[in-house]
PDB file of C-alpha atoms in Angstrom:
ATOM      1  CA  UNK A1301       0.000   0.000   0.000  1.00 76.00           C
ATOM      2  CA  UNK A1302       2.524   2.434   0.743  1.00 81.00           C
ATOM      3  CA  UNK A1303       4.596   1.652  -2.505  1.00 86.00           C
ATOM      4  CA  UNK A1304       1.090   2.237  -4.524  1.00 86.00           C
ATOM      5  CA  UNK A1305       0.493   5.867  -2.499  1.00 84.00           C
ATOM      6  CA  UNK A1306       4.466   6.208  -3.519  1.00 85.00           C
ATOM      7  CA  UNK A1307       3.305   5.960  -7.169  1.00 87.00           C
ATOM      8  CA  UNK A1308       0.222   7.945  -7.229  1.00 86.00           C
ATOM      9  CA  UNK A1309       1.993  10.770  -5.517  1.00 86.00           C
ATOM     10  CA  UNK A1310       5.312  10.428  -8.279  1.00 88.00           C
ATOM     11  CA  UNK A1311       2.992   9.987 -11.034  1.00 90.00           C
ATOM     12  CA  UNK A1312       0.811  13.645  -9.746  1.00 89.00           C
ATOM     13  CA  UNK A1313       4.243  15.013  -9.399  1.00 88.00           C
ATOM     14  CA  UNK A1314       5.217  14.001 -12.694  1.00 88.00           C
ATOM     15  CA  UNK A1315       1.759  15.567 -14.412  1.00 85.00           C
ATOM     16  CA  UNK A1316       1.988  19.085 -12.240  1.00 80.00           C
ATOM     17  CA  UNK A1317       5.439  19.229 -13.632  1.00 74.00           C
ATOM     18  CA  UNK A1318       4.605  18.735 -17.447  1.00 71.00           C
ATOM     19  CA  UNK A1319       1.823  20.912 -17.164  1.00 69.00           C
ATOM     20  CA  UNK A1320       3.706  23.952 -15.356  1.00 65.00           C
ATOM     21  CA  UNK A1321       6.489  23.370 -18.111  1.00 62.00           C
ATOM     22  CA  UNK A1322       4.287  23.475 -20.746  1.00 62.00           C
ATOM     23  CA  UNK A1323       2.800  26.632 -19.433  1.00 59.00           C
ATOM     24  CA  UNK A1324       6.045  28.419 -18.749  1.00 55.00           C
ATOM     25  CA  UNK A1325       6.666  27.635 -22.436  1.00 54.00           C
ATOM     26  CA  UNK A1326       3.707  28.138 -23.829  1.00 56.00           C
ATOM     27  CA  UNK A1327       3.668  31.946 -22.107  1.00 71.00           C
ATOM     28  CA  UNK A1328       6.530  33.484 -23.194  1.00 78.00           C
ATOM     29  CA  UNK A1329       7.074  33.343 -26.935  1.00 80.00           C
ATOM     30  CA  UNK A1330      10.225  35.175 -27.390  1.00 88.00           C
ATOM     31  CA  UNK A1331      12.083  32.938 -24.313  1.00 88.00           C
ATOM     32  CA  UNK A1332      14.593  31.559 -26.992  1.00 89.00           C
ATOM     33  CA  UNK A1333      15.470  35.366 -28.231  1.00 91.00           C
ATOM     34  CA  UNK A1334      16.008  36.579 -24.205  1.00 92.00           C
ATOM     35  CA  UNK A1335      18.450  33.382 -23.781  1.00 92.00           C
ATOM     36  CA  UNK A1336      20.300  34.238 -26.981  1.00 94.00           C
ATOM     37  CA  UNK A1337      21.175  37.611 -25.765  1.00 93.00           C
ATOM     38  CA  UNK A1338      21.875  36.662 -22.522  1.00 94.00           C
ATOM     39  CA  UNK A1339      24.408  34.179 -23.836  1.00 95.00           C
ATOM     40  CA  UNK A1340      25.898  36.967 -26.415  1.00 95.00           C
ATOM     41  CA  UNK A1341      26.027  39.519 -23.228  1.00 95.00           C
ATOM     42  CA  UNK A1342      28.238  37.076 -21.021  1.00 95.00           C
ATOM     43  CA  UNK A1343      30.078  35.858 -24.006  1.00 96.00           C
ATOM     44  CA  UNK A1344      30.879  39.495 -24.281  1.00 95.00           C
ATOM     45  CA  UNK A1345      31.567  40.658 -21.133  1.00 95.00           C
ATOM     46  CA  UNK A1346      33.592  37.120 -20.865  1.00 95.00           C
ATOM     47  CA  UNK A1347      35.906  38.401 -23.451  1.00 95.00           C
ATOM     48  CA  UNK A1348      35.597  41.816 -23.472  1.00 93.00           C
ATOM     49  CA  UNK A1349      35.331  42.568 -19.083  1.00 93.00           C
ATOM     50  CA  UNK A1350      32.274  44.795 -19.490  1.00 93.00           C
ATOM     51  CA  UNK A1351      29.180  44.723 -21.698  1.00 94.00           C
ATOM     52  CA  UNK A1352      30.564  47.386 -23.887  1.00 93.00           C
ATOM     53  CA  UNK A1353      31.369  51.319 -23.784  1.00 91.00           C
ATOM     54  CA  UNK A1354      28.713  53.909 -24.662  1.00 87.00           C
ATOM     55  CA  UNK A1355      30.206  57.941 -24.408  1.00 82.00           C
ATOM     56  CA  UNK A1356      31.090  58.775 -20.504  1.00 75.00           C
ATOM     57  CA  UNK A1357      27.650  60.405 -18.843  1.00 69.00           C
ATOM     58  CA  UNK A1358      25.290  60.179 -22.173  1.00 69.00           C
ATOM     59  CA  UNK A1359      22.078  60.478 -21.352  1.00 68.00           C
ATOM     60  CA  UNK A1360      19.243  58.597 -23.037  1.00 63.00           C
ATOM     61  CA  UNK A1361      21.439  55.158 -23.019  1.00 64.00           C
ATOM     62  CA  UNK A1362      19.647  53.049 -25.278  1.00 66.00           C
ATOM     63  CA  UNK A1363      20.002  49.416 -27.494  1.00 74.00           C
ATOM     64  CA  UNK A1364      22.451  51.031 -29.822  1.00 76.00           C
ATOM     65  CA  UNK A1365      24.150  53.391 -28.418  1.00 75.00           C
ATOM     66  CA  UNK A1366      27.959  53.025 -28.199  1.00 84.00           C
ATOM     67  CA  UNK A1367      29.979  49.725 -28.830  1.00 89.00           C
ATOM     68  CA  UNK A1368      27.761  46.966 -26.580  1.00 92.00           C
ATOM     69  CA  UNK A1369      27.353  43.740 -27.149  1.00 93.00           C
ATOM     70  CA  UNK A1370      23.916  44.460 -28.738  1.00 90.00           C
ATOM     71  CA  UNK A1371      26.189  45.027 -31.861  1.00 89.00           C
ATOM     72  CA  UNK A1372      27.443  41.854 -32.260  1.00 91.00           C
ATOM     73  CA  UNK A1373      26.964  40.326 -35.399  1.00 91.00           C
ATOM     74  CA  UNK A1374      24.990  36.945 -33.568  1.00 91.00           C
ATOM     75  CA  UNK A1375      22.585  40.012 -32.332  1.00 89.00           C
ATOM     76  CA  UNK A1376      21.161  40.609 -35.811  1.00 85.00           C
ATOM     77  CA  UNK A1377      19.590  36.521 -36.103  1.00 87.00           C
ATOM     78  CA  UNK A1378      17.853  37.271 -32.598  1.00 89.00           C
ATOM     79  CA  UNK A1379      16.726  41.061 -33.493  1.00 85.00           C
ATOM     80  CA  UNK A1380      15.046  40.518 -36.663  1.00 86.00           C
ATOM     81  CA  UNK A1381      13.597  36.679 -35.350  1.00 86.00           C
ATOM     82  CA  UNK A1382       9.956  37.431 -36.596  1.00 86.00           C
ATOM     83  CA  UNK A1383       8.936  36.896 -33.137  1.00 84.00           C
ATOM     84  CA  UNK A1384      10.756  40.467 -32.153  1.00 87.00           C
ATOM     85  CA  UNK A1385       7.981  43.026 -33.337  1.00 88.00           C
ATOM     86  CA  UNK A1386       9.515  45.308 -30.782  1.00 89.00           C
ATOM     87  CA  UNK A1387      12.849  46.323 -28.889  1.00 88.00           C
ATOM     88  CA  UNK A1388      13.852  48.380 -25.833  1.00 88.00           C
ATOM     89  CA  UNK A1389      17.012  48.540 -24.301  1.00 87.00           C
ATOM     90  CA  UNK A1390      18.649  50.660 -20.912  1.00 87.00           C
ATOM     91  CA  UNK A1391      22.505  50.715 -19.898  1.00 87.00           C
ATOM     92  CA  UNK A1392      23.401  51.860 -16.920  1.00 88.00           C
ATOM     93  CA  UNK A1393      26.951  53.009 -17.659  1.00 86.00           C
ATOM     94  CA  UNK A1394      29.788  54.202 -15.310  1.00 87.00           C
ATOM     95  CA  UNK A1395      29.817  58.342 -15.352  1.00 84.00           C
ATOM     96  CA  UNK A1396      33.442  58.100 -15.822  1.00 87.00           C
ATOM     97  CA  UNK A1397      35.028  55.237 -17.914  1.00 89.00           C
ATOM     98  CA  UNK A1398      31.424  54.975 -19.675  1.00 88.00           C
ATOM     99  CA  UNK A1399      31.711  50.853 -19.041  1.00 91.00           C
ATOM    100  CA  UNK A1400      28.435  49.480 -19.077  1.00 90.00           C
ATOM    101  CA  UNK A1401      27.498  47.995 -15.918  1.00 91.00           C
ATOM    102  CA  UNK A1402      24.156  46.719 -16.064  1.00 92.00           C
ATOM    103  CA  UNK A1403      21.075  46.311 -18.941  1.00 92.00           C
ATOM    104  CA  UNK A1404      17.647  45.165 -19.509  1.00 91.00           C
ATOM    105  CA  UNK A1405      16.373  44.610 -23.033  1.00 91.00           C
ATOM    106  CA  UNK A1406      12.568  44.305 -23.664  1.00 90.00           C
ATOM    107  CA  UNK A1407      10.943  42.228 -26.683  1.00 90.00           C
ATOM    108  CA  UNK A1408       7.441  43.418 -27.488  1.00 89.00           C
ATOM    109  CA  UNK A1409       5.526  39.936 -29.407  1.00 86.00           C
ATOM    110  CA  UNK A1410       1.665  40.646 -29.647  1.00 85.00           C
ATOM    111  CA  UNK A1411       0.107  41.743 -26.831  1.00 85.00           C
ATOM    112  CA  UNK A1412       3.012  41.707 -24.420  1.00 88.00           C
ATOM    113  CA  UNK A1413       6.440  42.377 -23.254  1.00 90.00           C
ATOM    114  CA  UNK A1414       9.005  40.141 -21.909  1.00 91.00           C
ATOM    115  CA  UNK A1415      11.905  41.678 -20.494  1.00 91.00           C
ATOM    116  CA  UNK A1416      15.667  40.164 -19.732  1.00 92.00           C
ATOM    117  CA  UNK A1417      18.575  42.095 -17.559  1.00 93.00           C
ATOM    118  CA  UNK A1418      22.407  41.361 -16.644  1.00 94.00           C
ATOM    119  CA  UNK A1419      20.903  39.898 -13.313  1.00 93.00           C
ATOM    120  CA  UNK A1420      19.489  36.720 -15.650  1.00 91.00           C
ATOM    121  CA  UNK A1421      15.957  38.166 -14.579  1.00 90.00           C
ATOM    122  CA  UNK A1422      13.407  37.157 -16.970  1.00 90.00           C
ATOM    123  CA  UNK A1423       9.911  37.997 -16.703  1.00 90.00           C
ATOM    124  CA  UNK A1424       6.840  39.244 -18.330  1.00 88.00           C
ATOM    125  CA  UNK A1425       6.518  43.403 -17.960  1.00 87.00           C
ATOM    126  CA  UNK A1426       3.430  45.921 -18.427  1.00 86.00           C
ATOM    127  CA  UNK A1427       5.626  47.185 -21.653  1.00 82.00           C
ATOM    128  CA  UNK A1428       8.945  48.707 -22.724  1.00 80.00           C
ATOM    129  CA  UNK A1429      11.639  48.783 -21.130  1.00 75.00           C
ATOM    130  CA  UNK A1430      12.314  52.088 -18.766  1.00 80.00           C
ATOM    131  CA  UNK A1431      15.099  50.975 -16.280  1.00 85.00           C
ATOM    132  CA  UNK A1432      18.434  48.593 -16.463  1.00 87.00           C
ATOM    133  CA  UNK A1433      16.446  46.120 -14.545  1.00 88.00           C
ATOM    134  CA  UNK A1434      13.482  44.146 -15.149  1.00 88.00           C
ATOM    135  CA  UNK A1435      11.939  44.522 -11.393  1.00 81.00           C
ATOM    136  CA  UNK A1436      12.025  48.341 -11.823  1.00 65.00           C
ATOM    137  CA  UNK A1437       9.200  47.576 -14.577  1.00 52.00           C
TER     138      UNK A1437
END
């Protein structure tokens, strides 16, 4: 009896899993884009130290300003995927060496907004990106 409850509760397990996989999946249809430029970012920053340079105490930091890695050549398969309808970015950049420190990039596909930062925060926003983190959405 006790290897049978065993079971049940594995195989109930086992379903809740699929089904919040599925769903975490199924919700966010630019997930593959946000991992691809989180892997170009730390790939970057791996080989670079920073996530680029934009002009020391610019205001108005956004996707392509400076020499980030948002212009890599990988970045131009994930920013015209036909799942991007939309793009927002926002550096926070060191006043004096103008080293990029931190970013959030936003991907507008239908109705919403998903938004990915140098923190590896991923998570659906109200809409385009406004600070170098996702939370501050």
């Amino acid at each position: 009896n006790a290897l049978i409850g065993f079971i049940v509760v594995l195989v109930v397990l086992l379903i809740a899993f699929a089904v919040g996989y599925y769903f975490f999946t199924t919700s966010n249809p630019v997930k593959t884009e946000l991992s691809q430029i989180q892997k170009i970012a730390k790939d970057y920053k791996e080989k670079n130290g920073s996530f680029g340079f934009v002009t020391p105490g610019a205001k108005n930091l956004n996707c392509f300003s400076g020499n980030t890695f948002l212009r890599e050549p990988q970045m131009q398969e994930v920013l015209t995927s036909p799942d991007v309808e939309n793009i927002s970015c926002i550096f926070k950049a060191s006043t004096s060496t103008g080293a990029v420190e931190a970013w959030s990039v936003t991907i507008v596909k239908g109705e919403k907004a998903f938004c990915e930062d140098s923190t590896e925060d991923r998570r659906e926003t109200p809409g385009l990106t406004t600070k170098e983190t996702c939370l501050a959405e």
